[in-house]
CSV table of C-alpha atoms and ligand atoms in Angstrom, one decimal:
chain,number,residue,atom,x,y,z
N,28,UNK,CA,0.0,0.0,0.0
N,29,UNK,CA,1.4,3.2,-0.7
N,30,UNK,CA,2.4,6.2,1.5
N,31,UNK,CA,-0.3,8.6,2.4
N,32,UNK,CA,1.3,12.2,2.8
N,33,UNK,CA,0.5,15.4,4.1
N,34,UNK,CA,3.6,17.9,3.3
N,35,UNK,CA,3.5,21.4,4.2
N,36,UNK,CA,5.5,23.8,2.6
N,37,UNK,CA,6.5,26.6,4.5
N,38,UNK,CA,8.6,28.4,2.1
N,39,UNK,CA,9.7,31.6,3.2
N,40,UNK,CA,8.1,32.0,6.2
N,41,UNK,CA,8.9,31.8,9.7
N,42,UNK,CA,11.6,33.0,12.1
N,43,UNK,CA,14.0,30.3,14.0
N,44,UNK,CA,11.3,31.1,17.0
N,45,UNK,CA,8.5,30.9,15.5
N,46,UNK,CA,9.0,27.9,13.4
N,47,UNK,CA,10.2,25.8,16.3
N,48,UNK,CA,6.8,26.8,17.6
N,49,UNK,CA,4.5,26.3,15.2
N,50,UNK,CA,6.3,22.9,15.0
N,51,UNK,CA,5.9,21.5,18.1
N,52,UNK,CA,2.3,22.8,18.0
N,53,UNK,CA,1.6,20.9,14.7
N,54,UNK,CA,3.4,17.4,15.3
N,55,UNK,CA,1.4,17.6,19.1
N,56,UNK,CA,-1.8,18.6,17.1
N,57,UNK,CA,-1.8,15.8,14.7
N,58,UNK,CA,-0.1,12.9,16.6
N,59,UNK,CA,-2.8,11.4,17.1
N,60,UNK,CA,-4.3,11.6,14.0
N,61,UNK,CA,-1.7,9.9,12.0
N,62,UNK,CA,-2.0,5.9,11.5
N,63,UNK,CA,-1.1,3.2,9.3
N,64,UNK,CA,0.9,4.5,6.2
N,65,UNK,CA,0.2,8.6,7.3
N,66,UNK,CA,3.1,10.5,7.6
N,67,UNK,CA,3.2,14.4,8.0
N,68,UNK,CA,6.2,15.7,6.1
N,69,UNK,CA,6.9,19.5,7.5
N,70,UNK,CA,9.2,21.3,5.1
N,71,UNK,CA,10.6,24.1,6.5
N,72,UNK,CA,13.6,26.5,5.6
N,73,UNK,CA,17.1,25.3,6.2
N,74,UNK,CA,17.5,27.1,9.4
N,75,UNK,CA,15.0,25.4,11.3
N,76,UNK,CA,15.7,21.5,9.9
N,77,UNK,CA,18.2,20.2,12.5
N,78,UNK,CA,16.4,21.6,15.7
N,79,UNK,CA,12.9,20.5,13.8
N,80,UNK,CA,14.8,16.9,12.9
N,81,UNK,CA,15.4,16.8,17.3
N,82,UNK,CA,11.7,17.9,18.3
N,83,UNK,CA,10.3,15.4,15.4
N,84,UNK,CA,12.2,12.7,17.4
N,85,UNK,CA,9.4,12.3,19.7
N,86,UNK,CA,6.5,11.9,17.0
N,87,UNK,CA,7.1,8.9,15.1
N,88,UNK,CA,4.9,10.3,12.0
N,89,UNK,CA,6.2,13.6,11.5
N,90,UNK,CA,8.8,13.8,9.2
N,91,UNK,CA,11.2,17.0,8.6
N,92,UNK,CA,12.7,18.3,4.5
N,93,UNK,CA,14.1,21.1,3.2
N,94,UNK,CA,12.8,23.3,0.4
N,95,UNK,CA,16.1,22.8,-2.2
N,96,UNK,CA,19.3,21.4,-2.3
N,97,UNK,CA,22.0,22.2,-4.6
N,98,UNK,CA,23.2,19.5,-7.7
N,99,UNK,CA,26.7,19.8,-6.9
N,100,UNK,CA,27.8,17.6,-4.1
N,101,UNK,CA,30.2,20.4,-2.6
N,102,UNK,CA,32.2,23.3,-3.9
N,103,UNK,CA,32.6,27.0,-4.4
N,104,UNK,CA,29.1,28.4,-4.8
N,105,UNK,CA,28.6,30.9,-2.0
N,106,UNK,CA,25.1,30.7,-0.1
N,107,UNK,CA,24.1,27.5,-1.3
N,108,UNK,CA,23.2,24.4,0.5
N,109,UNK,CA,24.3,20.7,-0.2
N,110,UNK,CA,21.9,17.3,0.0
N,111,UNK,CA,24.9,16.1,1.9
N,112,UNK,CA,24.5,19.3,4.3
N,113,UNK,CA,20.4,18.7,4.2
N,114,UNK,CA,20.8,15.1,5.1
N,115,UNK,CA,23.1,15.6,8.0
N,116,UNK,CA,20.8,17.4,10.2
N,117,UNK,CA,18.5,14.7,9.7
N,118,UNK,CA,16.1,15.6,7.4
N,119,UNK,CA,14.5,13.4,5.4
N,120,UNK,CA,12.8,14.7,2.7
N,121,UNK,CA,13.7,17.3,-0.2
N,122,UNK,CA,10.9,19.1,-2.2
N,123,UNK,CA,12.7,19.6,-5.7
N,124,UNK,CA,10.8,21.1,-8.5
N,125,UNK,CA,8.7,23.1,-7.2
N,126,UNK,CA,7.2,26.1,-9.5
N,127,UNK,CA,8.1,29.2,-7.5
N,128,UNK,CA,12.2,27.6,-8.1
N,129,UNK,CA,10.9,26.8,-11.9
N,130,UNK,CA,9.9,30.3,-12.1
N,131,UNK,CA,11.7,32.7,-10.0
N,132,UNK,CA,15.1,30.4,-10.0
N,133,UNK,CA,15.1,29.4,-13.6
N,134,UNK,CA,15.8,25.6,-12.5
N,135,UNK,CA,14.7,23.8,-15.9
N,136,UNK,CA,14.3,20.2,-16.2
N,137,UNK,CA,18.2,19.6,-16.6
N,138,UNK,CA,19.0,20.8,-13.9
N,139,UNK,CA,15.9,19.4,-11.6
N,140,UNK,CA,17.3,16.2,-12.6
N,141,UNK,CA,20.6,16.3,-11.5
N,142,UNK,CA,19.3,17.7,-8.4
N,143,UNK,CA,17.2,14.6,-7.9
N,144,UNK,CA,19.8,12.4,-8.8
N,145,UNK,CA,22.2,14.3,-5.9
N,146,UNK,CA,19.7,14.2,-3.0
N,147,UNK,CA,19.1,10.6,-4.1
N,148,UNK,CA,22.7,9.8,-3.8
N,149,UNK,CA,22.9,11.5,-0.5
N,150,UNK,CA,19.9,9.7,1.0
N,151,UNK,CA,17.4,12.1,0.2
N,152,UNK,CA,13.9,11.6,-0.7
N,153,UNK,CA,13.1,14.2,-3.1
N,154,UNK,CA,9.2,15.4,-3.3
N,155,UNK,CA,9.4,16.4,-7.1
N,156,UNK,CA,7.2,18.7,-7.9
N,157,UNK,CA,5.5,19.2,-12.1
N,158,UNK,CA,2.6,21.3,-12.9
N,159,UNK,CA,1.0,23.4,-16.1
N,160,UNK,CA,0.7,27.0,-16.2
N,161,UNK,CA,-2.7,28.9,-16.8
N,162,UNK,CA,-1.5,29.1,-20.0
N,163,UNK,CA,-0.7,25.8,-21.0
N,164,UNK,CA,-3.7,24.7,-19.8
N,165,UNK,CA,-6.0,27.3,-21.7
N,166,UNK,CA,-3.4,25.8,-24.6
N,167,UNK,CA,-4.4,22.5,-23.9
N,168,UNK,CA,-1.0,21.5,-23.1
N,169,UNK,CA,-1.6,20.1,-20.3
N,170,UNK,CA,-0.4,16.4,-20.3
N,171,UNK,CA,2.3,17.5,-23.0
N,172,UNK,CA,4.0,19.4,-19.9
N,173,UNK,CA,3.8,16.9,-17.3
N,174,UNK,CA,4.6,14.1,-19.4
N,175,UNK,CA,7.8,16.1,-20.5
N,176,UNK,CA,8.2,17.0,-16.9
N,177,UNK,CA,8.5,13.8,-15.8
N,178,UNK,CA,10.8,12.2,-18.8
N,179,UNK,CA,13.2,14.8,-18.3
N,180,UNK,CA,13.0,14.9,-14.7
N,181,UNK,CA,12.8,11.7,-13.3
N,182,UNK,CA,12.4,9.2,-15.9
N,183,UNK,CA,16.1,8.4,-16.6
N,184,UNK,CA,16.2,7.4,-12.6
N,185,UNK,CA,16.7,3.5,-11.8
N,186,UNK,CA,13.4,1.6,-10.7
N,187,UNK,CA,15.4,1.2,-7.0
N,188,UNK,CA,15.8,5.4,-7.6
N,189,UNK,CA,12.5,5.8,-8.9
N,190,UNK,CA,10.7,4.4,-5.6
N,191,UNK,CA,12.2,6.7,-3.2
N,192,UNK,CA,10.3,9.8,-5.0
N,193,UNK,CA,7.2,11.1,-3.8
N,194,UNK,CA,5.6,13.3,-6.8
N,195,UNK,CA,3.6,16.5,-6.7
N,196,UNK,CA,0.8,17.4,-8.9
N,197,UNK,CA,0.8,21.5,-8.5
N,198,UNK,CA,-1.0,23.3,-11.0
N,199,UNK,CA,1.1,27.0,-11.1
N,200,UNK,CA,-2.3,28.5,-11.9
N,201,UNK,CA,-3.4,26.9,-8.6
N,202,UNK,CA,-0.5,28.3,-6.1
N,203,UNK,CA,-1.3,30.6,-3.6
N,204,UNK,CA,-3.9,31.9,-5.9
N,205,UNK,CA,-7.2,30.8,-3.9
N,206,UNK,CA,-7.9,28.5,-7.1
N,207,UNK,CA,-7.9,24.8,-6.3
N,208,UNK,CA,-8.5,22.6,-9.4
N,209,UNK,CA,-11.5,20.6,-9.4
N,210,UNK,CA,-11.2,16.9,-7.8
N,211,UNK,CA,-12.2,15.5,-11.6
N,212,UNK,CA,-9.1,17.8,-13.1
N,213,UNK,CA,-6.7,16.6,-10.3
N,214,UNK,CA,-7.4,13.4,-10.6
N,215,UNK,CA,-7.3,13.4,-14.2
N,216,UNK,CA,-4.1,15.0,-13.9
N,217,UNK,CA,-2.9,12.2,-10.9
N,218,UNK,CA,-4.4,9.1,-13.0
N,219,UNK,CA,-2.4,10.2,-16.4
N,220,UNK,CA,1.2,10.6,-14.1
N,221,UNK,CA,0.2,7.1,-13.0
N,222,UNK,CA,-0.1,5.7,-16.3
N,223,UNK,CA,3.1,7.2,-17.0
N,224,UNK,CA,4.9,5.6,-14.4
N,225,UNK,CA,3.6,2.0,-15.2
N,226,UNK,CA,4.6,3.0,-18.7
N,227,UNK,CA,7.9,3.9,-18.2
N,228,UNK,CA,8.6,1.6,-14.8
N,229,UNK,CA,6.1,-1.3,-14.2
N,230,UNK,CA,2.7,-1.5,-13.5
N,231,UNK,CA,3.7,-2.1,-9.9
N,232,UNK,CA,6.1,0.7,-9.2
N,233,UNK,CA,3.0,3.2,-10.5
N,234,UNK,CA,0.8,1.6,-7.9
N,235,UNK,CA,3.8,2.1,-5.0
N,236,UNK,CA,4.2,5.8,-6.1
N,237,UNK,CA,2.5,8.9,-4.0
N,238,UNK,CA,1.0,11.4,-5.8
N,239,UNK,CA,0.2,14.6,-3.9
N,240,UNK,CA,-2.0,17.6,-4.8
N,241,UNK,CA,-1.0,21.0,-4.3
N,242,UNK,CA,-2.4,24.4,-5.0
N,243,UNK,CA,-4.9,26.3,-2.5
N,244,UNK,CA,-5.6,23.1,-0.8
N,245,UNK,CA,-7.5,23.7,2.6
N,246,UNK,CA,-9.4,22.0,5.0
N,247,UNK,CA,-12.9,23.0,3.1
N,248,UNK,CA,-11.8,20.9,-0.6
N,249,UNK,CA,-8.9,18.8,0.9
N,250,UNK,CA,-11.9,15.8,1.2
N,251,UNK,CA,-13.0,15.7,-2.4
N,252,UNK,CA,-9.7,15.8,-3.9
N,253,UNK,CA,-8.1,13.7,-1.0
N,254,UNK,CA,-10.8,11.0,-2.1
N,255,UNK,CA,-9.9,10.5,-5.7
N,256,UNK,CA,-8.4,7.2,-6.2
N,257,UNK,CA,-4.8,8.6,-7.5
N,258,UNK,CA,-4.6,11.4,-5.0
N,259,UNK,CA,-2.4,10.2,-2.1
N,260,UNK,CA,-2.6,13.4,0.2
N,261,UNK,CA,-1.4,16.9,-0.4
N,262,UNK,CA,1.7,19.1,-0.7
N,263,UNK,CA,0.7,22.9,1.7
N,264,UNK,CA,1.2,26.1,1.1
N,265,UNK,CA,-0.3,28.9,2.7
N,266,UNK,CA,-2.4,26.1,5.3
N,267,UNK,CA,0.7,24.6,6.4
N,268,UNK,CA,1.3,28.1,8.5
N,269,UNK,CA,-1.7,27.4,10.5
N,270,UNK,CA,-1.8,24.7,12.9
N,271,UNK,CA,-5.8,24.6,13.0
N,272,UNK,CA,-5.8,24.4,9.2
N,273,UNK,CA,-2.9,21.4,9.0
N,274,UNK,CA,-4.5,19.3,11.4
N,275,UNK,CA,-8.2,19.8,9.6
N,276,UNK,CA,-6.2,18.5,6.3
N,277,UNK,CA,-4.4,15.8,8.2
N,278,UNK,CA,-8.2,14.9,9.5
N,279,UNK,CA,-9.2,14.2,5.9
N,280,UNK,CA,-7.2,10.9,5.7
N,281,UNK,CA,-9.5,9.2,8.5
Y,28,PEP,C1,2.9,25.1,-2.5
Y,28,PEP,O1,3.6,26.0,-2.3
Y,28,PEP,O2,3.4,24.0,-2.8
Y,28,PEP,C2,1.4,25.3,-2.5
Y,28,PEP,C3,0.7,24.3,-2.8
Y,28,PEP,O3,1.0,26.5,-2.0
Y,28,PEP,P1,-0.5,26.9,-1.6
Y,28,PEP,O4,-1.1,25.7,-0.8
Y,28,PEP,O5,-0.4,28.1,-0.8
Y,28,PEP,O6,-1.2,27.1,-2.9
């Protein structure tokens, strides 16, 4: 059975203070929510991840990642952060890909893949994020993107590579925008990366992978996309800075 995920994405929010509070209020929040193959994945900048890695330590379903990591392993490149360095404060997860590093970073496909293939290499599991823009949708190009996406992203990785990834279905058009896609357009979305997978890996390795949403998701739609039969849980924005708003989303799982 594969992983069920909440992740939330606190991007570039959140003082050293403040994160290790909202933390501990989260992970004591949703404790006992979490069962089976649940996991809560807090993402949080790199200042917070080792004290967040030593406070997660008590709450066996809440996991700690970072936000990036660099696709060199080490070297002169002033203000950046290694996998290597991400992994040893014992983080876990990496989200890779994601739009606002697409768009404001210039991180193409190239280079998302080497990225993947260095926090791989350094124990990482990468949560690799593809999504349309508004206008590639309106263009209908839709599935051309993510399919591209994900054969220049991930699809050169190893089946034993391949199964450590966690993918994230975020519509750009959906971000921080107050628009959610519909459950039928998500799951269209979530079913077509599936199909993907088992044609480019096996059947079985599509069934394994977890396939989040992301884009405005809240506690008011995270039920009817949450219940689609491709969506495996969610990747936060905005409702991963409020505890109350987390925990409703965690909720939706049970
Ligand atoms: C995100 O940043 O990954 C995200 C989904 O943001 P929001 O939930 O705020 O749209």
């Amino acid at each position: 059975m594969r992983k069920k995920i909440v992740a939330g994405n606190w991007k570039m929010n959140l003082d050293y203070a403040e994160g290790m509070s909202l933390f501990s209020e989260i992970a004591n929040m949703v404790k006992d929510e979490i069962t089976g193959q649940q996991l809560a994945v807090i993402c949080s900048p790199f200042i917070h991840l080792s004290s967040l890695v030593q406070l997660a330590k008590s709450y066996d379903k809440v996991a700690v990642g970072a936000q990036n990591a660099h696709q060199y392993e080490s070297g002169a490149y002033t203000g950046e952060i290694s996998a290597k360095m991400v992994k040893s404060t014992g983080a876990a997860y990496v989200i890779l890909g994601h739009s606002e590093r697409r768009q404001y970073f210039g991180e193409d496909n190239q280079l998302l893949a080497q990225k993947t293939l260095t926090a791989l290499n350094n124990g990482l599991k990468p949560i690799f994020c593809i999504g349309e823009t508004l206008n590639e949708r309106e263009s209908e190009q839709h599935f051309e993107v993510i399919k591209t996406q994900l054969e220049e992203g991930v699809f050169s990785l190893s089946t034993e590579q391949f199964e450590q990834l966690v993918l994230a279905y975020e519509p750009v058009w959906a971000i921080g925008t107050g628009k959610t896609a519909s459950s039928e357009q998500a799951q269209e979305i979530h079913a077509f990366i599936r199909e993907q997978i088992a044609n480019n890996y096996t059947q079985e390795v599509a069934d394994n992978t977890t396939i989040l949403y992301g884009g405005s998701c809240n506690p008011k739609n995270a039920a009817d996309l949450f219940a689609q039969p491709d969506i495996d849980g969610g990747l936060i924005g905005g409702a991963s800075l409020k505890s109350r708003d987390f925990l409703d989303i965690v909720k939706v799982f049970n």
